[in-house]
Amino acid sequence: MNYFSHLECGYCSKVFDKNKIWNLCPDCGKPLLARYNIESAKKSFNKESLVSRDKTLWRYYEMLPVNEKKYQLSLGEGFTPLIKAERLEHEVGLKNLFIKEEGLNPTTSFKARGLCVAISKAYEFGIKEVSIPSAGNAAGAMSAYASLAGMKSFVFMPKDVPEPFIAECKALGAEVTLVDGLITDCGKLAAEGVKKFGRFDVSTLKEPYRIEGKKTMGYEIAEQLNWNLPDVIIYPTGGGTGLVGMWKAFDEMEKIGWINSKRPRMVSVQSDGCAPMVKAFNEGKEFAEMWSGAKTVADGLRVPAAIGDFLIL
């Protein structure tokens, strides 16, 4: 069994029933977060139980929101290696520098983590159609897990994304719409389809479950470092789900007694051509402003506005 107890708005703290389908908080329009029965977890969920488990993100199923094992979709995602970058250490003058090799996930990116859990939860709810705006990687991951679950998937991408992303989604059975605009424009079109056809929207932080998959990076890093956390985590940031997810994992692990209160310094890296979080952080703001004229060769970082900005900041 898992310890998933309820959903809570990350901004206004209102509580919601975990057994109903939600996207954003209906009161304030901000992201919802999955919460767990920490007292129960402290009594019966221990680190030693992980030793014999499969090396996928589902090894932490007690702290994930999918209630029944039969709905836990898997393509072998998670538990990617921490690689000691010795030559890079010498180059930058550090003693212990590790790279979390997320390219070894299914569909070759960390996006597989979030979409694995989000689509698994949609599968458990009996949802038949899912939709996403994406610059590439998230769309491929959603298409893969939706195909595994027998769902119809609808993808909205900027028309200038690399062709392999488009081909991947189509090969996995997704209906792809190319948009003359940015990811925010794709999001608007996806939202229209959600409203008109009742599709489940798995946009970044517009549902509570992708972040739960992403947080397993935090659990893994702690486990791989013998339940110690690094001093610094440097993280490329677009929508910010991974950054927020890891911090959430650290908070949960401290509460159940697996780690102490020490936290890494989290460094959010953005492109010069699209850096709304960096700008807001440097200005001491709670929310980020829409970035005008977003431009970067890193398609996944071309996010001019993030709905979870306050969680990142």
mmCIF file of C-alpha atoms in Angstrom:
data_model
loop_
_atom_site.group_PDB
_atom_site.id
_atom_site.type_symbol
_atom_site.label_atom_id
_atom_site.label_comp_id
_atom_site.label_asym_id
_atom_site.label_seq_id
_atom_site.Cartn_x
_atom_site.Cartn_y
_atom_site.Cartn_z
ATOM 1 C CA MET A 1 0.000 0.000 0.000
ATOM 2 C CA ASN A 2 1.014 3.609 -0.400
ATOM 3 C CA TYR A 3 0.567 6.496 2.028
ATOM 4 C CA PHE A 4 -1.080 8.936 -0.391
ATOM 5 C CA SER A 5 -3.659 10.796 1.711
ATOM 6 C CA HIS A 6 -4.857 13.949 -0.067
ATOM 7 C CA LEU A 7 -4.067 16.813 -2.409
ATOM 8 C CA GLU A 8 -3.167 20.290 -1.226
ATOM 9 C CA CYS A 9 -2.854 23.556 -3.104
ATOM 10 C CA GLY A 10 0.774 24.664 -3.147
ATOM 11 C CA TYR A 11 -0.297 28.290 -2.789
ATOM 12 C CA CYS A 12 -3.528 28.653 -0.780
ATOM 13 C CA SER A 13 -3.175 25.305 1.092
ATOM 14 C CA LYS A 14 -6.762 24.212 0.472
ATOM 15 C CA VAL A 15 -7.174 20.415 0.719
ATOM 16 C CA PHE A 16 -8.789 18.225 -1.963
ATOM 17 C CA ASP A 17 -10.040 14.643 -2.211
ATOM 18 C CA LYS A 18 -7.396 12.337 -3.706
ATOM 19 C CA ASN A 19 -10.095 10.128 -5.253
ATOM 20 C CA LYS A 20 -11.362 12.841 -7.593
ATOM 21 C CA ILE A 21 -9.743 14.067 -10.803
ATOM 22 C CA TRP A 22 -8.182 17.504 -10.407
ATOM 23 C CA ASN A 23 -5.925 19.733 -12.431
ATOM 24 C CA LEU A 24 -5.264 23.158 -10.897
ATOM 25 C CA CYS A 25 -6.710 24.478 -7.641
ATOM 26 C CA PRO A 26 -10.274 25.601 -8.468
ATOM 27 C CA ASP A 27 -9.985 28.441 -5.951
ATOM 28 C CA CYS A 28 -6.709 30.157 -6.882
ATOM 29 C CA GLY A 29 -5.628 28.423 -10.094
ATOM 30 C CA LYS A 30 -2.281 27.280 -8.698
ATOM 31 C CA PRO A 31 -0.711 23.770 -8.770
ATOM 32 C CA LEU A 32 -1.904 20.999 -6.471
ATOM 33 C CA LEU A 33 0.568 18.780 -4.611
ATOM 34 C CA ALA A 34 0.177 15.189 -3.420
ATOM 35 C CA ARG A 35 0.478 14.727 0.340
ATOM 36 C CA TYR A 36 1.147 11.563 2.323
ATOM 37 C CA ASN A 37 0.427 10.113 5.756
ATOM 38 C CA ILE A 38 3.862 10.732 7.202
ATOM 39 C CA GLU A 39 3.139 9.152 10.583
ATOM 40 C CA SER A 40 2.183 5.847 8.942
ATOM 41 C CA ALA A 41 5.227 6.009 6.678
ATOM 42 C CA LYS A 42 7.525 6.555 9.660
ATOM 43 C CA LYS A 43 6.225 3.376 11.289
ATOM 44 C CA SER A 44 6.470 0.924 8.405
ATOM 45 C CA PHE A 45 8.431 2.341 5.434
ATOM 46 C CA ASN A 46 12.152 1.852 5.964
ATOM 47 C CA LYS A 47 15.267 2.229 3.835
ATOM 48 C CA GLU A 48 16.249 -1.407 4.302
ATOM 49 C CA SER A 49 13.168 -2.557 2.381
ATOM 50 C CA LEU A 50 14.554 -0.980 -0.795
ATOM 51 C CA VAL A 51 17.505 -3.364 -1.102
ATOM 52 C CA SER A 52 15.624 -6.171 -2.850
ATOM 53 C CA ARG A 53 13.362 -4.015 -5.014
ATOM 54 C CA ASP A 54 13.450 -3.464 -8.769
ATOM 55 C CA LYS A 55 15.626 -0.558 -9.814
ATOM 56 C CA THR A 56 12.845 1.613 -11.206
ATOM 57 C CA LEU A 57 11.155 4.655 -9.708
ATOM 58 C CA TRP A 58 8.394 2.378 -8.404
ATOM 59 C CA ARG A 59 10.803 1.168 -5.688
ATOM 60 C CA TYR A 60 9.441 4.191 -3.776
ATOM 61 C CA TYR A 61 5.796 3.318 -4.477
ATOM 62 C CA GLU A 62 4.732 3.953 -0.874
ATOM 63 C CA MET A 63 5.428 7.645 -1.461
ATOM 64 C CA LEU A 64 3.852 7.762 -4.918
ATOM 65 C CA PRO A 65 0.164 8.432 -5.688
ATOM 66 C CA VAL A 66 -0.836 5.312 -7.659
ATOM 67 C CA ASN A 67 -2.823 3.147 -5.250
ATOM 68 C CA GLU A 68 -2.875 -0.241 -6.997
ATOM 69 C CA LYS A 69 0.165 -2.021 -8.418
ATOM 70 C CA LYS A 70 -1.689 -3.125 -11.552
ATOM 71 C CA TYR A 71 -1.831 0.504 -12.674
ATOM 72 C CA GLN A 72 1.896 1.150 -12.190
ATOM 73 C CA LEU A 73 3.037 1.469 -15.800
ATOM 74 C CA SER A 74 6.724 0.881 -16.409
ATOM 75 C CA LEU A 75 9.210 0.968 -19.256
ATOM 76 C CA GLY A 76 12.184 0.672 -16.908
ATOM 77 C CA GLU A 77 12.333 4.332 -15.865
ATOM 78 C CA GLY A 78 14.365 5.660 -12.966
ATOM 79 C CA PHE A 79 17.377 4.673 -10.899
ATOM 80 C CA THR A 80 19.736 6.241 -13.406
ATOM 81 C CA PRO A 81 23.428 6.235 -12.447
ATOM 82 C CA LEU A 82 25.371 8.958 -10.695
ATOM 83 C CA ILE A 83 28.548 9.189 -12.749
ATOM 84 C CA LYS A 84 31.683 10.659 -11.175
ATOM 85 C CA ALA A 85 32.990 13.173 -13.698
ATOM 86 C CA GLU A 86 36.694 12.987 -12.870
ATOM 87 C CA ARG A 87 38.103 14.887 -15.841
ATOM 88 C CA LEU A 88 35.498 17.607 -15.426
ATOM 89 C CA GLU A 89 36.397 17.777 -11.717
ATOM 90 C CA HIS A 90 39.982 18.652 -12.636
ATOM 91 C CA GLU A 91 38.830 21.178 -15.204
ATOM 92 C CA VAL A 92 36.582 23.129 -12.820
ATOM 93 C CA GLY A 93 38.562 22.515 -9.622
ATOM 94 C CA LEU A 94 36.117 20.347 -7.667
ATOM 95 C CA LYS A 95 36.714 17.150 -5.687
ATOM 96 C CA ASN A 96 33.384 15.373 -6.012
ATOM 97 C CA LEU A 97 31.352 16.149 -9.102
ATOM 98 C CA PHE A 98 28.618 13.770 -10.222
ATOM 99 C CA ILE A 99 26.322 13.758 -13.236
ATOM 100 C CA LYS A 100 22.893 12.148 -12.944
ATOM 101 C CA GLU A 101 22.577 10.477 -16.352
ATOM 102 C CA GLU A 102 18.901 10.979 -17.084
ATOM 103 C CA GLY A 103 19.374 10.228 -20.764
ATOM 104 C CA LEU A 104 19.178 6.531 -19.865
ATOM 105 C CA ASN A 105 15.472 6.826 -19.082
ATOM 106 C CA PRO A 106 12.898 5.542 -21.594
ATOM 107 C CA THR A 107 12.477 8.082 -24.426
ATOM 108 C CA THR A 108 15.957 9.333 -23.402
ATOM 109 C CA SER A 109 15.034 12.034 -20.888
ATOM 110 C CA PHE A 110 13.997 12.660 -17.299
ATOM 111 C CA LYS A 111 10.552 13.575 -18.604
ATOM 112 C CA ALA A 112 9.782 9.845 -18.557
ATOM 113 C CA ARG A 113 9.671 9.959 -14.755
ATOM 114 C CA GLY A 114 6.896 12.505 -14.535
ATOM 115 C CA LEU A 115 4.821 11.145 -17.375
ATOM 116 C CA CYS A 116 5.185 7.585 -16.096
ATOM 117 C CA VAL A 117 3.465 8.520 -12.844
ATOM 118 C CA ALA A 118 0.972 10.985 -14.360
ATOM 119 C CA ILE A 119 -0.212 8.543 -17.026
ATOM 120 C CA SER A 120 -0.289 5.700 -14.486
ATOM 121 C CA LYS A 121 -2.576 7.787 -12.284
ATOM 122 C CA ALA A 122 -4.745 8.700 -15.277
ATOM 123 C CA TYR A 123 -4.899 4.978 -16.101
ATOM 124 C CA GLU A 124 -6.033 4.251 -12.544
ATOM 125 C CA PHE A 125 -8.755 6.897 -12.890
ATOM 126 C CA GLY A 126 -9.963 5.283 -16.114
ATOM 127 C CA ILE A 127 -9.078 8.293 -18.277
ATOM 128 C CA LYS A 128 -9.085 7.529 -22.019
ATOM 129 C CA GLU A 129 -7.526 10.638 -23.594
ATOM 130 C CA VAL A 130 -4.554 12.755 -22.494
ATOM 131 C CA SER A 131 -3.116 15.987 -23.853
ATOM 132 C CA ILE A 132 0.152 17.907 -23.553
ATOM 133 C CA PRO A 133 1.909 21.006 -24.933
ATOM 134 C CA SER A 134 5.605 20.235 -25.332
ATOM 135 C CA ALA A 135 8.888 21.243 -26.926
ATOM 136 C CA GLY A 136 9.692 17.580 -27.520
ATOM 137 C CA ASN A 137 10.840 15.337 -24.690
ATOM 138 C CA ALA A 138 7.677 15.447 -22.583
ATOM 139 C CA ALA A 139 5.530 14.737 -25.630
ATOM 140 C CA GLY A 140 7.545 11.643 -26.478
ATOM 141 C CA ALA A 141 7.316 10.385 -22.914
ATOM 142 C CA MET A 142 3.569 10.983 -22.690
ATOM 143 C CA SER A 143 3.022 9.271 -26.031
ATOM 144 C CA ALA A 144 4.989 6.221 -24.890
ATOM 145 C CA TYR A 145 3.148 5.719 -21.607
ATOM 146 C CA ALA A 146 -0.244 6.541 -23.111
ATOM 147 C CA SER A 147 0.407 3.892 -25.752
ATOM 148 C CA LEU A 148 1.327 1.408 -23.025
ATOM 149 C CA ALA A 149 -1.961 2.177 -21.245
ATOM 150 C CA GLY A 150 -4.052 2.050 -24.431
ATOM 151 C CA MET A 151 -4.969 5.739 -24.247
ATOM 152 C CA LYS A 152 -5.326 8.275 -27.034
ATOM 153 C CA SER A 153 -2.719 11.027 -26.827
ATOM 154 C CA PHE A 154 -2.786 14.547 -28.252
ATOM 155 C CA VAL A 155 0.406 16.571 -28.609
ATOM 156 C CA PHE A 156 0.782 20.309 -29.316
ATOM 157 C CA MET A 157 4.298 21.392 -30.331
ATOM 158 C CA PRO A 158 5.933 24.552 -31.699
ATOM 159 C CA LYS A 159 6.386 24.019 -35.428
ATOM 160 C CA ASP A 160 10.163 24.556 -35.177
ATOM 161 C CA VAL A 161 10.868 21.604 -32.875
ATOM 162 C CA PRO A 162 13.355 19.084 -34.303
ATOM 163 C CA GLU A 163 11.719 16.573 -36.645
ATOM 164 C CA PRO A 164 12.773 13.484 -34.614
ATOM 165 C CA PHE A 165 10.498 14.606 -31.740
ATOM 166 C CA ILE A 166 7.541 14.826 -34.096
ATOM 167 C CA ALA A 167 8.313 11.464 -35.672
ATOM 168 C CA GLU A 168 8.688 9.830 -32.253
ATOM 169 C CA CYS A 169 5.257 10.977 -31.088
ATOM 170 C CA LYS A 170 3.574 9.898 -34.298
ATOM 171 C CA ALA A 171 5.293 6.498 -34.186
ATOM 172 C CA LEU A 172 3.908 6.032 -30.677
ATOM 173 C CA GLY A 173 0.376 6.764 -31.858
ATOM 174 C CA ALA A 174 -0.050 10.399 -30.810
ATOM 175 C CA GLU A 175 -2.013 12.953 -32.795
ATOM 176 C CA VAL A 176 0.419 15.843 -33.292
ATOM 177 C CA THR A 177 -0.558 19.477 -33.892
ATOM 178 C CA LEU A 178 2.241 21.891 -34.866
ATOM 179 C CA VAL A 179 1.765 25.448 -33.629
ATOM 180 C CA ASP A 180 3.181 28.705 -34.982
ATOM 181 C CA GLY A 181 4.332 30.032 -31.619
ATOM 182 C CA LEU A 182 5.919 29.159 -28.281
ATOM 183 C CA ILE A 183 5.098 26.528 -25.673
ATOM 184 C CA THR A 184 2.622 28.964 -24.068
ATOM 185 C CA ASP A 185 0.699 29.136 -27.352
ATOM 186 C CA CYS A 186 0.694 25.343 -27.507
ATOM 187 C CA GLY A 187 -0.688 25.303 -23.985
ATOM 188 C CA LYS A 188 -3.622 27.499 -24.989
ATOM 189 C CA LEU A 189 -4.564 25.182 -27.849
ATOM 190 C CA ALA A 190 -4.183 22.110 -25.651
ATOM 191 C CA ALA A 191 -6.464 23.735 -23.055
ATOM 192 C CA GLU A 192 -9.133 24.288 -25.710
ATOM 193 C CA GLY A 193 -9.113 20.571 -26.492
ATOM 194 C CA VAL A 194 -9.284 19.705 -22.812
ATOM 195 C CA LYS A 195 -12.329 21.932 -22.363
ATOM 196 C CA LYS A 196 -14.064 20.779 -25.549
ATOM 197 C CA PHE A 197 -13.346 17.041 -25.463
ATOM 198 C CA GLY A 198 -12.722 16.331 -21.769
ATOM 199 C CA ARG A 199 -9.121 15.213 -22.211
ATOM 200 C CA PHE A 200 -6.866 15.047 -19.159
ATOM 201 C CA ASP A 201 -4.278 17.827 -19.275
ATOM 202 C CA VAL A 202 -0.789 16.666 -18.251
ATOM 203 C CA SER A 203 0.892 20.036 -18.858
ATOM 204 C CA THR A 204 3.745 20.961 -16.529
ATOM 205 C CA LEU A 205 2.367 21.448 -13.000
ATOM 206 C CA LYS A 206 -1.228 21.640 -14.273
ATOM 207 C CA GLU A 207 -1.927 18.291 -12.623
ATOM 208 C CA PRO A 208 -0.530 16.910 -9.340
ATOM 209 C CA TYR A 209 1.245 13.769 -10.524
ATOM 210 C CA ARG A 210 4.130 14.573 -12.879
ATOM 211 C CA ILE A 211 5.967 16.211 -10.010
ATOM 212 C CA GLU A 212 5.647 12.951 -8.056
ATOM 213 C CA GLY A 213 7.552 11.098 -10.748
ATOM 214 C CA LYS A 214 10.176 13.827 -10.952
ATOM 215 C CA LYS A 215 10.704 13.827 -7.189
ATOM 216 C CA THR A 216 12.114 10.299 -7.395
ATOM 217 C CA MET A 217 15.344 11.917 -8.620
ATOM 218 C CA GLY A 218 15.665 13.282 -5.098
ATOM 219 C CA TYR A 219 15.020 9.906 -3.478
ATOM 220 C CA GLU A 220 17.552 8.265 -5.784
ATOM 221 C CA ILE A 221 20.274 10.848 -5.207
ATOM 222 C CA ALA A 222 19.926 10.379 -1.447
ATOM 223 C CA GLU A 223 19.961 6.584 -1.737
ATOM 224 C CA GLN A 224 22.927 6.565 -4.126
ATOM 225 C CA LEU A 225 24.904 8.822 -1.773
ATOM 226 C CA ASN A 226 24.164 6.596 1.236
ATOM 227 C CA TRP A 227 21.387 8.894 2.498
ATOM 228 C CA ASN A 228 23.476 12.030 2.346
ATOM 229 C CA LEU A 229 22.641 14.963 0.102
ATOM 230 C CA PRO A 230 25.121 16.877 -2.063
ATOM 231 C CA ASP A 231 26.153 20.413 -1.219
ATOM 232 C CA VAL A 232 24.893 21.782 -4.532
ATOM 233 C CA ILE A 233 22.524 20.591 -7.265
ATOM 234 C CA ILE A 234 22.741 22.388 -10.614
ATOM 235 C CA TYR A 235 19.558 21.955 -12.596
ATOM 236 C CA PRO A 236 18.518 23.244 -16.045
ATOM 237 C CA THR A 237 15.097 24.808 -15.533
ATOM 238 C CA GLY A 238 12.174 25.277 -17.894
ATOM 239 C CA GLY A 239 8.874 24.589 -16.148
ATOM 240 C CA GLY A 240 10.707 23.654 -12.942
ATOM 241 C CA THR A 241 8.919 20.407 -12.072
ATOM 242 C CA GLY A 242 12.139 18.514 -11.400
ATOM 243 C CA LEU A 243 13.590 21.221 -9.188
ATOM 244 C CA VAL A 244 10.435 21.486 -7.091
ATOM 245 C CA GLY A 245 10.028 17.710 -7.060
ATOM 246 C CA MET A 246 13.486 17.046 -5.646
ATOM 247 C CA TRP A 247 12.941 19.600 -2.881
ATOM 248 C CA LYS A 248 9.627 17.917 -2.092
ATOM 249 C CA ALA A 249 11.422 14.558 -1.873
ATOM 250 C CA PHE A 250 13.992 15.961 0.546
ATOM 251 C CA ASP A 251 11.219 17.337 2.747
ATOM 252 C CA GLU A 252 9.394 13.985 2.771
ATOM 253 C CA MET A 253 12.543 12.007 3.543
ATOM 254 C CA GLU A 254 13.397 14.268 6.459
ATOM 255 C CA LYS A 255 9.891 13.902 7.888
ATOM 256 C CA ILE A 256 10.014 10.096 7.747
ATOM 257 C CA GLY A 257 13.470 10.087 9.315
ATOM 258 C CA TRP A 258 15.654 9.036 6.388
ATOM 259 C CA ILE A 259 17.815 12.163 6.157
ATOM 260 C CA ASN A 260 18.655 15.134 8.354
ATOM 261 C CA SER A 261 17.669 18.760 7.832
ATOM 262 C CA LYS A 262 20.670 19.681 5.673
ATOM 263 C CA ARG A 263 19.651 20.788 2.181
ATOM 264 C CA PRO A 264 21.639 21.299 -1.008
ATOM 265 C CA ARG A 265 21.959 24.716 -2.567
ATOM 266 C CA MET A 266 19.694 24.462 -5.599
ATOM 267 C CA VAL A 267 21.019 26.291 -8.663
ATOM 268 C CA SER A 268 18.419 26.930 -11.352
ATOM 269 C CA VAL A 269 20.088 27.339 -14.747
ATOM 270 C CA GLN A 270 18.330 29.059 -17.639
ATOM 271 C CA SER A 271 19.322 30.301 -21.076
ATOM 272 C CA ASP A 272 20.245 33.964 -21.549
ATOM 273 C CA GLY A 273 17.480 34.092 -24.138
ATOM 274 C CA CYS A 274 14.781 32.848 -21.749
ATOM 275 C CA ALA A 275 15.498 33.339 -18.053
ATOM 276 C CA PRO A 276 12.318 34.416 -16.230
ATOM 277 C CA MET A 277 13.189 32.497 -13.035
ATOM 278 C CA VAL A 278 16.723 33.877 -12.855
ATOM 279 C CA LYS A 279 15.439 37.418 -13.336
ATOM 280 C CA ALA A 280 12.720 37.025 -10.692
ATOM 281 C CA PHE A 281 15.152 35.449 -8.219
ATOM 282 C CA ASN A 282 17.703 38.220 -8.684
ATOM 283 C CA GLU A 283 14.956 40.794 -8.150
ATOM 284 C CA GLY A 284 13.630 39.044 -5.028
ATOM 285 C CA LYS A 285 10.170 38.479 -6.478
ATOM 286 C CA GLU A 286 7.615 35.811 -5.561
ATOM 287 C CA PHE A 287 6.362 35.431 -9.127
ATOM 288 C CA ALA A 288 8.161 35.640 -12.456
ATOM 289 C CA GLU A 289 7.140 37.913 -15.304
ATOM 290 C CA MET A 290 6.445 36.621 -18.811
ATOM 291 C CA TRP A 291 9.738 36.598 -20.744
ATOM 292 C CA SER A 292 9.409 38.564 -23.954
ATOM 293 C CA GLY A 293 10.990 37.214 -27.139
ATOM 294 C CA ALA A 294 12.052 33.866 -25.684
ATOM 295 C CA LYS A 295 14.811 32.343 -27.807
ATOM 296 C CA THR A 296 17.234 29.489 -27.144
ATOM 297 C CA VAL A 297 18.554 26.436 -28.971
ATOM 298 C CA ALA A 298 17.640 24.410 -25.864
ATOM 299 C CA ASP A 299 13.984 23.837 -26.755
ATOM 300 C CA GLY A 300 13.082 22.429 -23.343
ATOM 301 C CA LEU A 301 14.252 25.642 -21.655
ATOM 302 C CA ARG A 302 12.192 27.923 -23.896
ATOM 303 C CA VAL A 303 9.462 28.425 -21.306
ATOM 304 C CA PRO A 304 8.639 32.153 -21.059
ATOM 305 C CA ALA A 305 6.194 31.669 -18.174
ATOM 306 C CA ALA A 306 5.909 28.845 -15.632
ATOM 307 C CA ILE A 307 2.761 28.283 -13.592
ATOM 308 C CA GLY A 308 4.865 26.915 -10.733
ATOM 309 C CA ASP A 309 7.135 29.961 -10.569
ATOM 310 C CA PHE A 310 6.360 30.661 -6.909
ATOM 311 C CA LEU A 311 7.280 27.081 -5.983
ATOM 312 C CA ILE A 312 10.624 27.383 -7.775
ATOM 313 C CA LEU A 313 11.389 30.772 -6.241
#
